[in-house]
Coordinates of C-alpha atoms (C1' of nucleotides) in Angstrom, one line a residue:
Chain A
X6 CA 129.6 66.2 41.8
X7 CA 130.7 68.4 39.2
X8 CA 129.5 72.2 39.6
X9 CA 127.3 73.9 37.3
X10 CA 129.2 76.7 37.3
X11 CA 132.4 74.8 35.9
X12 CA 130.4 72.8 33.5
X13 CA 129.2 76.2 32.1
X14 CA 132.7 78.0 32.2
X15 CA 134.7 75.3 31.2
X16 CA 132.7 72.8 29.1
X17 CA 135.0 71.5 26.9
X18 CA 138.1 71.1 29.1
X19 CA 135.2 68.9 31.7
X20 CA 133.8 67.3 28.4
X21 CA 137.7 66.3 27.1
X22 CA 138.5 65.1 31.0
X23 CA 135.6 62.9 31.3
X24 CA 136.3 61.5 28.0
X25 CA 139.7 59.8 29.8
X26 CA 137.5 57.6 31.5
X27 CA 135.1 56.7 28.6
X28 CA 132.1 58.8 29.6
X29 CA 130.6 60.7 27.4
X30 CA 128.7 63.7 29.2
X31 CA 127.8 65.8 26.1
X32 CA 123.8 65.1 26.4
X33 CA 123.9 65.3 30.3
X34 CA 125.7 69.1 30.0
X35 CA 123.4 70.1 27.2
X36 CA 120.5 69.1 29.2
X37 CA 122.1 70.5 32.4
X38 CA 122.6 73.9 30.8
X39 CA 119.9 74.3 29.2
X40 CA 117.8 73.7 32.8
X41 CA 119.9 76.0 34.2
X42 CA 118.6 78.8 32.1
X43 CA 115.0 77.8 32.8
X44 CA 115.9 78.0 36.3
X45 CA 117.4 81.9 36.1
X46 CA 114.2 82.5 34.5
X47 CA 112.1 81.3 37.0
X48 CA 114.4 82.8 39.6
X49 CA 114.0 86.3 37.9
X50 CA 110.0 86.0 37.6
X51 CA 109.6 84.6 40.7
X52 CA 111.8 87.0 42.8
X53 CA 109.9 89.9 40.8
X54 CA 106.8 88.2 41.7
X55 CA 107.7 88.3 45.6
X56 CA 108.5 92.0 45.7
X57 CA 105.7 92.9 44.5
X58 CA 103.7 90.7 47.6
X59 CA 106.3 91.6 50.2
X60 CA 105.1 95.5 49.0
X61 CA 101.6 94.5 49.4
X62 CA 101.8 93.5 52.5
X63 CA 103.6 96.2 54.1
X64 CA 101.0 98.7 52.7
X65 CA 98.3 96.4 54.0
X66 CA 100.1 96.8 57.3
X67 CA 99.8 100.1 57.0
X68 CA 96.3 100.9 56.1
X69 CA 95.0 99.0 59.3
X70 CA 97.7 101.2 60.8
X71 CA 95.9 104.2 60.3
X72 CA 92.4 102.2 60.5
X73 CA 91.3 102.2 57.1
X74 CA 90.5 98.5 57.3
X75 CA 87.6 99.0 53.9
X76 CA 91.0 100.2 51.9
X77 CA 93.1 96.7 53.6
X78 CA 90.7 94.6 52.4
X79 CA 90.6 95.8 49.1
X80 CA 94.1 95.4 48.4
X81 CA 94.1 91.8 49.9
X82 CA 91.8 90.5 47.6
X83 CA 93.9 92.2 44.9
X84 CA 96.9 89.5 46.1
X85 CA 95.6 86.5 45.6
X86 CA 96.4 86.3 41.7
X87 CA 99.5 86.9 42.4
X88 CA 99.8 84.3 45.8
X89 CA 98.9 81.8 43.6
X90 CA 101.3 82.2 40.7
X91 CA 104.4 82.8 43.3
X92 CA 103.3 79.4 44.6
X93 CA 103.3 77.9 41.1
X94 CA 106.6 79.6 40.2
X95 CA 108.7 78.2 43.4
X96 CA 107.5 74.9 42.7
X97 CA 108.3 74.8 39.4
X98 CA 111.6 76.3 40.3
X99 CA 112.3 73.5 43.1
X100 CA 111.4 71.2 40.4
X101 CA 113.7 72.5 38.3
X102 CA 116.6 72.7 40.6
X103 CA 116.1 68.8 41.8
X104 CA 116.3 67.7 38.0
X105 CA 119.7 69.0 37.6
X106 CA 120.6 67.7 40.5
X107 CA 119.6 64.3 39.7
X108 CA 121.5 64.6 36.9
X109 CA 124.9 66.0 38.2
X110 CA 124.9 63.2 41.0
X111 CA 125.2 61.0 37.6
X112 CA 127.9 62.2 36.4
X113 CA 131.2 61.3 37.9
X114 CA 134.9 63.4 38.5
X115 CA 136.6 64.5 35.5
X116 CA 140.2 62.9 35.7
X117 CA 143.3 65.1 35.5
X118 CA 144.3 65.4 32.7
X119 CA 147.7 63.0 33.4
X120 CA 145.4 60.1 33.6
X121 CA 146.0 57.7 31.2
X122 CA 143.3 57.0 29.2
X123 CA 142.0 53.0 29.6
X124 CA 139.3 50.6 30.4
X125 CA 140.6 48.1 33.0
X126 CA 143.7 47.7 35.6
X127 CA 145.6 46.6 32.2
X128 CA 146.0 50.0 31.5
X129 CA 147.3 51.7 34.9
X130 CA 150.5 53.3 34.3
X131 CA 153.4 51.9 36.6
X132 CA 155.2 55.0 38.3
X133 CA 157.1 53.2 41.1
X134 CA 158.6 50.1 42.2
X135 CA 160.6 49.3 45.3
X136 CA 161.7 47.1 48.2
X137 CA 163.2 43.5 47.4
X138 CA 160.8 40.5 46.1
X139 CA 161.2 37.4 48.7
X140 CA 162.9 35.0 47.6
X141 CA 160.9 32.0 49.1
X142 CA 161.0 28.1 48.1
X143 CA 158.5 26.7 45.8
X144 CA 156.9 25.1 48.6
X145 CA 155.7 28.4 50.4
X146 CA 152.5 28.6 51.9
X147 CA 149.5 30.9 51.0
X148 CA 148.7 33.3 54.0
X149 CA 145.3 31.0 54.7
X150 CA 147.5 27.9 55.3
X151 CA 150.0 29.9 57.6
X152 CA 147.0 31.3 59.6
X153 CA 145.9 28.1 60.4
X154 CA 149.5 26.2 61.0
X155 CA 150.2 28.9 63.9
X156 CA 146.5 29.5 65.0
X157 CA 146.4 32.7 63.9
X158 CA 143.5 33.5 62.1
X159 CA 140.2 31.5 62.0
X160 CA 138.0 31.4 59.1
X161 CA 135.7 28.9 60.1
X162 CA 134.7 30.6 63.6
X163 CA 133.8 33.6 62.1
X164 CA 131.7 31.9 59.7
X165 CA 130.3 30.2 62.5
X166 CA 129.2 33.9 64.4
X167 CA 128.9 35.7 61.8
X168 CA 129.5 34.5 57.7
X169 CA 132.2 34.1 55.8
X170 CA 134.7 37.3 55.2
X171 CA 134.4 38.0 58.6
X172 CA 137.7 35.8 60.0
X173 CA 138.1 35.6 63.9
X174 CA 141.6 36.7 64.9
X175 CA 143.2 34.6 68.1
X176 CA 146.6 34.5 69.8
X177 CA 149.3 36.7 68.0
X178 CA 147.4 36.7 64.8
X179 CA 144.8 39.4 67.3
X180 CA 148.6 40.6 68.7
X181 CA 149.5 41.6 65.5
X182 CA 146.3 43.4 64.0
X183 CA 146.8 45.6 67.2
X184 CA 150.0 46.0 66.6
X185 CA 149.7 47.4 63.1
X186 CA 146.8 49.7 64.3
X187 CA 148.7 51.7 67.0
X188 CA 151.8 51.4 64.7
X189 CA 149.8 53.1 62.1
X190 CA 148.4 56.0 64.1
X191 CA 151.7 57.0 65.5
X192 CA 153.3 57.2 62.2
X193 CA 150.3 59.2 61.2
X194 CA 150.3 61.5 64.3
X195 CA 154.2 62.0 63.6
X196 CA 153.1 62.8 59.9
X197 CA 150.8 65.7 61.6
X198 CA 147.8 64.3 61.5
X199 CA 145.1 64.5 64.0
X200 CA 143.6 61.2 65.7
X201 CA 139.6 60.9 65.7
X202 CA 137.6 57.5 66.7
X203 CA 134.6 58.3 64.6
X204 CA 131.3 56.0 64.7
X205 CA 130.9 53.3 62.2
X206 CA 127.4 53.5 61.5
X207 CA 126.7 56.2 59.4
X208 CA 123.2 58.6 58.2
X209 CA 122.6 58.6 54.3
X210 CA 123.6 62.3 54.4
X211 CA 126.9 61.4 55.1
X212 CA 126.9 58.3 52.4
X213 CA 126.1 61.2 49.5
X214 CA 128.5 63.8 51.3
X215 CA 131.1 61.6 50.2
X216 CA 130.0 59.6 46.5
X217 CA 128.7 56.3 48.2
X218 CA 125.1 57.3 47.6
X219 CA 122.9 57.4 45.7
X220 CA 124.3 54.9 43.4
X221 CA 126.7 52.3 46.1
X222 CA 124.4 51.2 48.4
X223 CA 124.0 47.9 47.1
X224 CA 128.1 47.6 48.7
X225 CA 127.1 48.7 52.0
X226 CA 125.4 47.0 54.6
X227 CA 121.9 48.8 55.5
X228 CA 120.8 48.8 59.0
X229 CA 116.2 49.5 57.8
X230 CA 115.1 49.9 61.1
X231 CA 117.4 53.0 61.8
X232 CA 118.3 53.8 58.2
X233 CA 121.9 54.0 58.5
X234 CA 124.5 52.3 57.2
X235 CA 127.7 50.3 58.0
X236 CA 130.5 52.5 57.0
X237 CA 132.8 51.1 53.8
X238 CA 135.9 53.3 54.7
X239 CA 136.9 55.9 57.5
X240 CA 136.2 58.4 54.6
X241 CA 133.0 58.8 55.0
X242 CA 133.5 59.6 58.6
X243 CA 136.6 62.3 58.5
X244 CA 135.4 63.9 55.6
X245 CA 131.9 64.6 56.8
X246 CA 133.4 65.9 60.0
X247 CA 133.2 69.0 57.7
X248 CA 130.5 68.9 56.1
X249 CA 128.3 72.4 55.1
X250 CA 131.5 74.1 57.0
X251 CA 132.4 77.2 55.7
X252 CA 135.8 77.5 56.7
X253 CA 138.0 80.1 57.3
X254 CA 141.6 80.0 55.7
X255 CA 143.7 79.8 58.3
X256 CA 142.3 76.4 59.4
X257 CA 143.5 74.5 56.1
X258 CA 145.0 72.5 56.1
X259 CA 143.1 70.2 58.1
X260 CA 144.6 66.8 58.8
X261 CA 142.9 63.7 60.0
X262 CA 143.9 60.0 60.9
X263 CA 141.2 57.9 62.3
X264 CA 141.8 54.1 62.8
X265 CA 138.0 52.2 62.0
X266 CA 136.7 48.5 61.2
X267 CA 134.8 48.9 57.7
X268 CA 132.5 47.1 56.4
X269 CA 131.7 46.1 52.5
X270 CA 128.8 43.5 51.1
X271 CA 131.1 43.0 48.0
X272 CA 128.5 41.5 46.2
X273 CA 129.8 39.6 43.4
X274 CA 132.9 38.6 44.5
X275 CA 134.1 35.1 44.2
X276 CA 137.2 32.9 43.8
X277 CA 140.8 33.7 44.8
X278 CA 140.1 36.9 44.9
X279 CA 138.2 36.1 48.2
X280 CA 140.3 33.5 49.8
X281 CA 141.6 34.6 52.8
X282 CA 141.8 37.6 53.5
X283 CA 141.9 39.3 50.4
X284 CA 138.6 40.3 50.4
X285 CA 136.9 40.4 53.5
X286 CA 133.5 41.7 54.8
X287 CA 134.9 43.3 57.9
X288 CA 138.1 44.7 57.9
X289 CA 140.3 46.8 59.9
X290 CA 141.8 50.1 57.9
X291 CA 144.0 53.0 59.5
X292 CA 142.4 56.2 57.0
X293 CA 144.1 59.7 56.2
X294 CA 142.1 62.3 54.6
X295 CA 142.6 66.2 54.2
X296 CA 141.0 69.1 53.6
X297 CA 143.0 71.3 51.4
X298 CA 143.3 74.2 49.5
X299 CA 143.0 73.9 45.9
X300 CA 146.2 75.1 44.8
X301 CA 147.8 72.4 47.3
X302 CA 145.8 69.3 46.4
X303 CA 148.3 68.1 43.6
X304 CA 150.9 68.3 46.0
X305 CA 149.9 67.0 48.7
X306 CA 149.0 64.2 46.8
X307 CA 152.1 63.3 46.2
X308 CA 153.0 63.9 50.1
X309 CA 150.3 61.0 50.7
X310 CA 151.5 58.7 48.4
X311 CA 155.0 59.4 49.7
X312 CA 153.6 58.4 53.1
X313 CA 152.6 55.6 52.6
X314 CA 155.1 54.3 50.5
X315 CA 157.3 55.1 53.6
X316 CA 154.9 52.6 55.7
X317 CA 155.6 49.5 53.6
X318 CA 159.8 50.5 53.6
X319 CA 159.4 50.4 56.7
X320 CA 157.5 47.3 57.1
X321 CA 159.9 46.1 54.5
X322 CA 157.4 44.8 51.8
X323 CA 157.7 45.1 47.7
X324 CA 155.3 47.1 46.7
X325 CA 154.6 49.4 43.5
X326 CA 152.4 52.4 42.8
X327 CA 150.0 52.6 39.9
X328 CA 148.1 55.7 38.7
X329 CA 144.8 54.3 37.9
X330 CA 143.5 54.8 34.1
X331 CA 140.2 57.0 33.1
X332 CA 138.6 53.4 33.4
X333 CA 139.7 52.2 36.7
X334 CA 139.4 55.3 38.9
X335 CA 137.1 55.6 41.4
X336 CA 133.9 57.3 40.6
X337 CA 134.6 60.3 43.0
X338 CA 138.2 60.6 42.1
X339 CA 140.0 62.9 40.0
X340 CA 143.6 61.5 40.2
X341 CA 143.9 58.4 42.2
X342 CA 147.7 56.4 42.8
X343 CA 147.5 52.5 44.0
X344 CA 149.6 50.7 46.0
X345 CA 150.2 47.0 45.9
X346 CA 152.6 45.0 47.6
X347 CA 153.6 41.9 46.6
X348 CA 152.5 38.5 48.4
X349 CA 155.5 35.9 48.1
X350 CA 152.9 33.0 49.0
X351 CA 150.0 33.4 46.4
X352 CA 152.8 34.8 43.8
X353 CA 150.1 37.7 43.6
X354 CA 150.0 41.7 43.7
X355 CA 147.6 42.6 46.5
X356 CA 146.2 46.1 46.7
X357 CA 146.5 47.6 50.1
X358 CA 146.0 51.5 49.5
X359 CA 144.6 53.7 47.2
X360 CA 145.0 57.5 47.5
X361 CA 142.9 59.8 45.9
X362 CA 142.4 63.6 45.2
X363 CA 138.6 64.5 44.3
X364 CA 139.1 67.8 43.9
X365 CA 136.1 69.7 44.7
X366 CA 133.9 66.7 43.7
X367 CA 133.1 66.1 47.4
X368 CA 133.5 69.4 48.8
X369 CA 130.2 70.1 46.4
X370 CA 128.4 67.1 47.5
X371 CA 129.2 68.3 51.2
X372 CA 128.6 71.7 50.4
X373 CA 132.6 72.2 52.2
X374 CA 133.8 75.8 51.5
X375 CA 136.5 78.4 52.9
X376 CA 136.8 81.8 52.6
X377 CA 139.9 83.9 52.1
X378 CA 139.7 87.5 53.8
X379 CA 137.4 89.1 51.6
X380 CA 137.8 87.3 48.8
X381 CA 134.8 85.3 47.7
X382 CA 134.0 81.7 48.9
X383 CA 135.3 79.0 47.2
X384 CA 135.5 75.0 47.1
X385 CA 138.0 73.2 49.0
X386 CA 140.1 69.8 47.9
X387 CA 139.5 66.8 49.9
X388 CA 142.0 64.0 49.5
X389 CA 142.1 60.5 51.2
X390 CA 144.2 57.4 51.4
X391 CA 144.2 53.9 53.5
X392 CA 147.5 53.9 55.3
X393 CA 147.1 51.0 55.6
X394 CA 144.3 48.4 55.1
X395 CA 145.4 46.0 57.2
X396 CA 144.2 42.5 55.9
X397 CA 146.4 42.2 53.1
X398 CA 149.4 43.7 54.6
X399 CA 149.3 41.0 57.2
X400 CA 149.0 38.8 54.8
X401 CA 151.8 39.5 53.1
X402 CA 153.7 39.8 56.3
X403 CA 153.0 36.3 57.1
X404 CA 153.2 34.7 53.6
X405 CA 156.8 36.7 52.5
X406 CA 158.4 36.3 55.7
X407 CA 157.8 32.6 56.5
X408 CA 160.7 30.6 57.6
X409 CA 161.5 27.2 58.4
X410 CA 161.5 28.3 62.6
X411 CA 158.7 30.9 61.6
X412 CA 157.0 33.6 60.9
X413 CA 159.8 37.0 60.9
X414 CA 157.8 40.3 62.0
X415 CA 159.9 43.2 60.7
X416 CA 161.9 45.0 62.6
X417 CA 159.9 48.4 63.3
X418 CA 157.0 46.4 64.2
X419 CA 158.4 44.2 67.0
X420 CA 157.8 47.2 69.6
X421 CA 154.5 46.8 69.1
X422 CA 154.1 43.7 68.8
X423 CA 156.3 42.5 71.5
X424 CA 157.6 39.6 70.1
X425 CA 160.0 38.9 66.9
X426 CA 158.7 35.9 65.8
X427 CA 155.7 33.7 65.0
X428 CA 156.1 29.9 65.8
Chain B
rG16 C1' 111.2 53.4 75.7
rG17 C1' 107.9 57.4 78.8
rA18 C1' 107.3 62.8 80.5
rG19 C1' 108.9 67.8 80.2
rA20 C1' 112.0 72.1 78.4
rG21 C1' 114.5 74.1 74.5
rG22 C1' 117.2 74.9 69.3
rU23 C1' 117.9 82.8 67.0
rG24 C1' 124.0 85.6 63.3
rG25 C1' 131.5 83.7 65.1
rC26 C1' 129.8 83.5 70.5
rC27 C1' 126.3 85.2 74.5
rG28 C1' 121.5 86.9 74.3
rA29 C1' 116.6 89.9 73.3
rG30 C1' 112.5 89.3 70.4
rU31 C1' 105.2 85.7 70.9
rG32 C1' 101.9 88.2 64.1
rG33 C1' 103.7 93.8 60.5
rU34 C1' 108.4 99.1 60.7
rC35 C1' 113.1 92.0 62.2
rG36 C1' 118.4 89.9 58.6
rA37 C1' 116.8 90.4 63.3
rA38 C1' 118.0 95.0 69.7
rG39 C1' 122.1 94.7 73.2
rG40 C1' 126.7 92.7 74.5
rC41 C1' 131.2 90.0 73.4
rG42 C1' 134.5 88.9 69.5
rC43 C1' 136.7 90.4 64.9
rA44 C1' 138.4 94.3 61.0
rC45 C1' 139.5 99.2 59.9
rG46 C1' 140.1 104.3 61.5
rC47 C1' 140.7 108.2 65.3
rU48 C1' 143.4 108.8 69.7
rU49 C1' 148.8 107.4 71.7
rG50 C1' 155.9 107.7 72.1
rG51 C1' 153.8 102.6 72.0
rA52 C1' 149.8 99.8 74.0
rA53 C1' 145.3 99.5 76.9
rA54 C1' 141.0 102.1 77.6
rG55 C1' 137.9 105.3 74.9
rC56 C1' 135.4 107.0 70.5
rG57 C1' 133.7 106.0 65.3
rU58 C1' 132.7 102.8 61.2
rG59 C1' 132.0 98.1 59.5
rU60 C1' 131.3 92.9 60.3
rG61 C1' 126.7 86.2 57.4
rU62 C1' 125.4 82.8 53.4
rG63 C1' 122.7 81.0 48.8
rC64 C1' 120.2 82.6 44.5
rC65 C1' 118.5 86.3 40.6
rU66 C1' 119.8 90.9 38.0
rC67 C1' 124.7 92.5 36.7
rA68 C1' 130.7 92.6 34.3
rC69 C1' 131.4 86.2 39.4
rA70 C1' 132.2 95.2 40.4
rA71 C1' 129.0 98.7 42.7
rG72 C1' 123.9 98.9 43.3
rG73 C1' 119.2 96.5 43.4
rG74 C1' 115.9 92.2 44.3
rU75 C1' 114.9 87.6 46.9
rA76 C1' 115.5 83.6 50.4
rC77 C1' 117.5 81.9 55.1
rC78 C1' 116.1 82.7 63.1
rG79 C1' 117.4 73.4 63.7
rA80 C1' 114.8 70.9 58.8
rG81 C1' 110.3 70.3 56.0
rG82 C1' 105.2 71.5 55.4
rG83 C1' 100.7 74.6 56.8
rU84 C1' 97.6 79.0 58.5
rU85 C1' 97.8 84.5 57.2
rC86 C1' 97.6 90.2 53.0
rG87 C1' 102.0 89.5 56.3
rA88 C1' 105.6 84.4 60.6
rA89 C1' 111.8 84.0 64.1
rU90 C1' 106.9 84.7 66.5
rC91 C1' 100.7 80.5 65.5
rC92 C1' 99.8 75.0 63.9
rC93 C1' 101.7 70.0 62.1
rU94 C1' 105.7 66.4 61.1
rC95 C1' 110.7 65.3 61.7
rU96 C1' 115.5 66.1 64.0
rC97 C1' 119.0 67.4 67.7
rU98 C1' 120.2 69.1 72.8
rC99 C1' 119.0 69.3 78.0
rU100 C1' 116.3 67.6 82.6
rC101 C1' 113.5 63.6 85.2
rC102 C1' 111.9 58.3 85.1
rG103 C1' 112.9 53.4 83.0
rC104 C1' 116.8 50.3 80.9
rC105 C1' 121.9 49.4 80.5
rA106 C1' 128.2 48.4 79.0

RNA sequence: GGAGAGGUGGCCGAGUGGUCGAAGGCGCACGCUUGGAAAGCGUGUGUGCCUCACAAGGGUACCGAGGGUUCGAAUCCCUCUCUCUCCGCCA
């Protein structure tokens, strides 16, 4: 969430920001501001209010002290006027402070201001393209059909144990989803990153920490008996690592890789978009995410994105990046870059990553500060970025690299898959 | 799942109703000392909020979390949570 602080210092530059992605926050920041001064107010008359008791007391203390318990009593009648209105004051002030909150939690990132303004995917901006299209027959098959023609991937069984979206992966079609784990990780811990193996379920603490709650949880998966949730993305995991850390400095930047399965209801979601594995209950997903300071984030944004644009060169698929319109970004996000690559078979783009810098917009949800010598605390940046989801990747693996004796894996996977072809 | 013991500042650890934001130690920072270092000595060493100039100073809150009792709570009571030990179960 946004701070109240900045919304008071720097109103109009947040107001203009927000406007990039069509929200209008003028009557939320009114409000905001104007409960903010009630809550000084309170803060003031209340503290004043608790002085005065605290001094009470301490005489109080000191009359039975010297046994003058006629004087003690006295003076604790005189406080219960005074009790009574401290207790009203801190509730109204808790009041208070849980109404802005309610409303900042509504409000989401303001966008850099490079984001181009927009409504739908129609208006992402185009920054890169790379890598060579395939240059398959008209006959080619979609990923589903080569799954099935090399026993690879079944939907059916995994509708069977579990529903659809949740495919069963056999033979080299498991082979390879290994493969591109481990292959992921290593690049990763080359790259500097640290590996963690984080639960999947997650507390609603950690949900809010990071922008799913309050407002997601109709896309997660909600265990009631235990309250906790199937994690959508590795995210939430890394990033709460941290969470009400005050850190020192010298620790940033932190750097974590964790490989997890993830898990999304997508309610909603129908048609091509869900054949296959486009779309997918449970999927596998190899997550970066740092922890940075805030004159780095922009930069380091750009290191991602570079990242993982080196992944799909090296896996030797088409891909481009887009930076996301006002319209399209995450809620959470202040900047965010996609990365499709292209699937020969389908003739379609397919989004496999999407790297994002929130700014401060999570470290204030999590409460995730450092502190430089003496100067005073501040905010860190939290980025994060899929390198990579796997289910798309593989399938455009499979679709853009079919040949007549097979199914090609690329060259800097074969190590880890230990085998060169799929037949 | 059952029974018991605990959660105090960066760490260890005292503190069972008042003078406790909290002894003592370690660590850390600065200074003195030294040719330099160690030892030694001295000083300092948390966070939120309010006031204020986001200074100094002052006020207030925070001893796992949330409630309660009391003039006054780290200290008593209740609920929750986490850790440890034993039993049960189990990959």
């Amino acid at each position: 969430m946004l701070s109240v602080t900045d919304i008071r210092n720097n109103t109009k530059e947040l107001l203009d920001r927000l406007e990039l992605r069509n929200f209008d926050a003028h009557e939320y920041f009114d409000e905001i501001l104007a409960l903010d001064g009630k809550r000084k107010e309170t803060q003031t008359e209340l503290d004043g209010m608790l002085a005065v008791l605290n001094q009470h007391a301490k005489e109080i203390g000191d009359l039975y002290k010297k046994g003058d318990s006629e004087q003690a009593e006295k003076k604790k009648s005189e406080t219960t006027a005074n009790k009574e209105s401290s207790k009203l004051l801190s509730e109204q002030l808790h009041t208070t402070e849980e109404a802005i909150k309610s409303l900042l939690v509504l409000i989401p990132n303001a966008p850099n201001s490079s984001v181009p303004k927009g409504n739908s995917s129609k208006d992402n901006e185009i920054v890169k393209e790379s890598g060579d299209m395939p240059n398959l027959p008209e006959d080619a098959l979609p990923h589903w059909e080569l799954a099935e023609k090399y026993s690879l991937i079944d939907f059916e069984l995994g509708a069977k144990i579990a529903g659809s979206g949740f495919p069963v992966y056999r033979g080299k079609g498991a082979r390879l989803q290994r493969a591109l784990i481990s292959y992921f990780l290593d690049k990763a811990l080359e790259a500097g990153y640290t590996e963690y193996q984080p639960p999947v379920l997650i507390n609603p603490e950690s949900g809010y920490g990071t922008g799913q709650l309050p407002d997601k949880d109709a896309q997660m998966y909600h265990l009631e008996m235990d309250n906790m949730y199937l994690s959508p993305t590795a995210e939430v995991q890394l990033t709460n690592l941290y969470r009400d850390d005050l850190l020192k400095f010298e620790q940033l930047p932190i750097k974590m890789v964790a490989y997890a399965q993830c898990f999304r209801r997508e309610a909603g979601s129908y048609g091509k978009d869900v054949k296959g594995l486009n779309r997918l209950h449970q999927f596998d997903k190899v997550e970066i995410v740092q922890i940075q300071h805030p004159d780095n984030s922009y930069k380091v944004l750009e290191e991602m994105t570079d990242y993982v644009a080196g992944l799909l060169d090296q896996l030797e698929l088409p891909y481009r990046v887009a930076k996301l319109c006002g319209g399209d970004m995450g809620f959470t996000s202040a900047l965010t870059y996609d990365m499709e690559v292209y699937s020969g078979g389908q003739k379609r783009w397919l989004e496999v990553s999407s790297i994002s810098n929130f700014e401060a917009f999570q470290a204030n949800r999590l409460n995730l500060r450092f502190k430089e010598g003496d100067k005073k605390v501040s905010m860190v940046h939290t980025l994060n970025g899929s390198a990579l989801a796997l289910p798309r990747i593989v399938a455009a693996l499979l679709e853009n690299n079919q040949t007549p004796d097979g199914i090609k894996i690329p060259k800097a996977l074969v190590a880890y898959t230990g085998f060169d072809i799929i037949n």
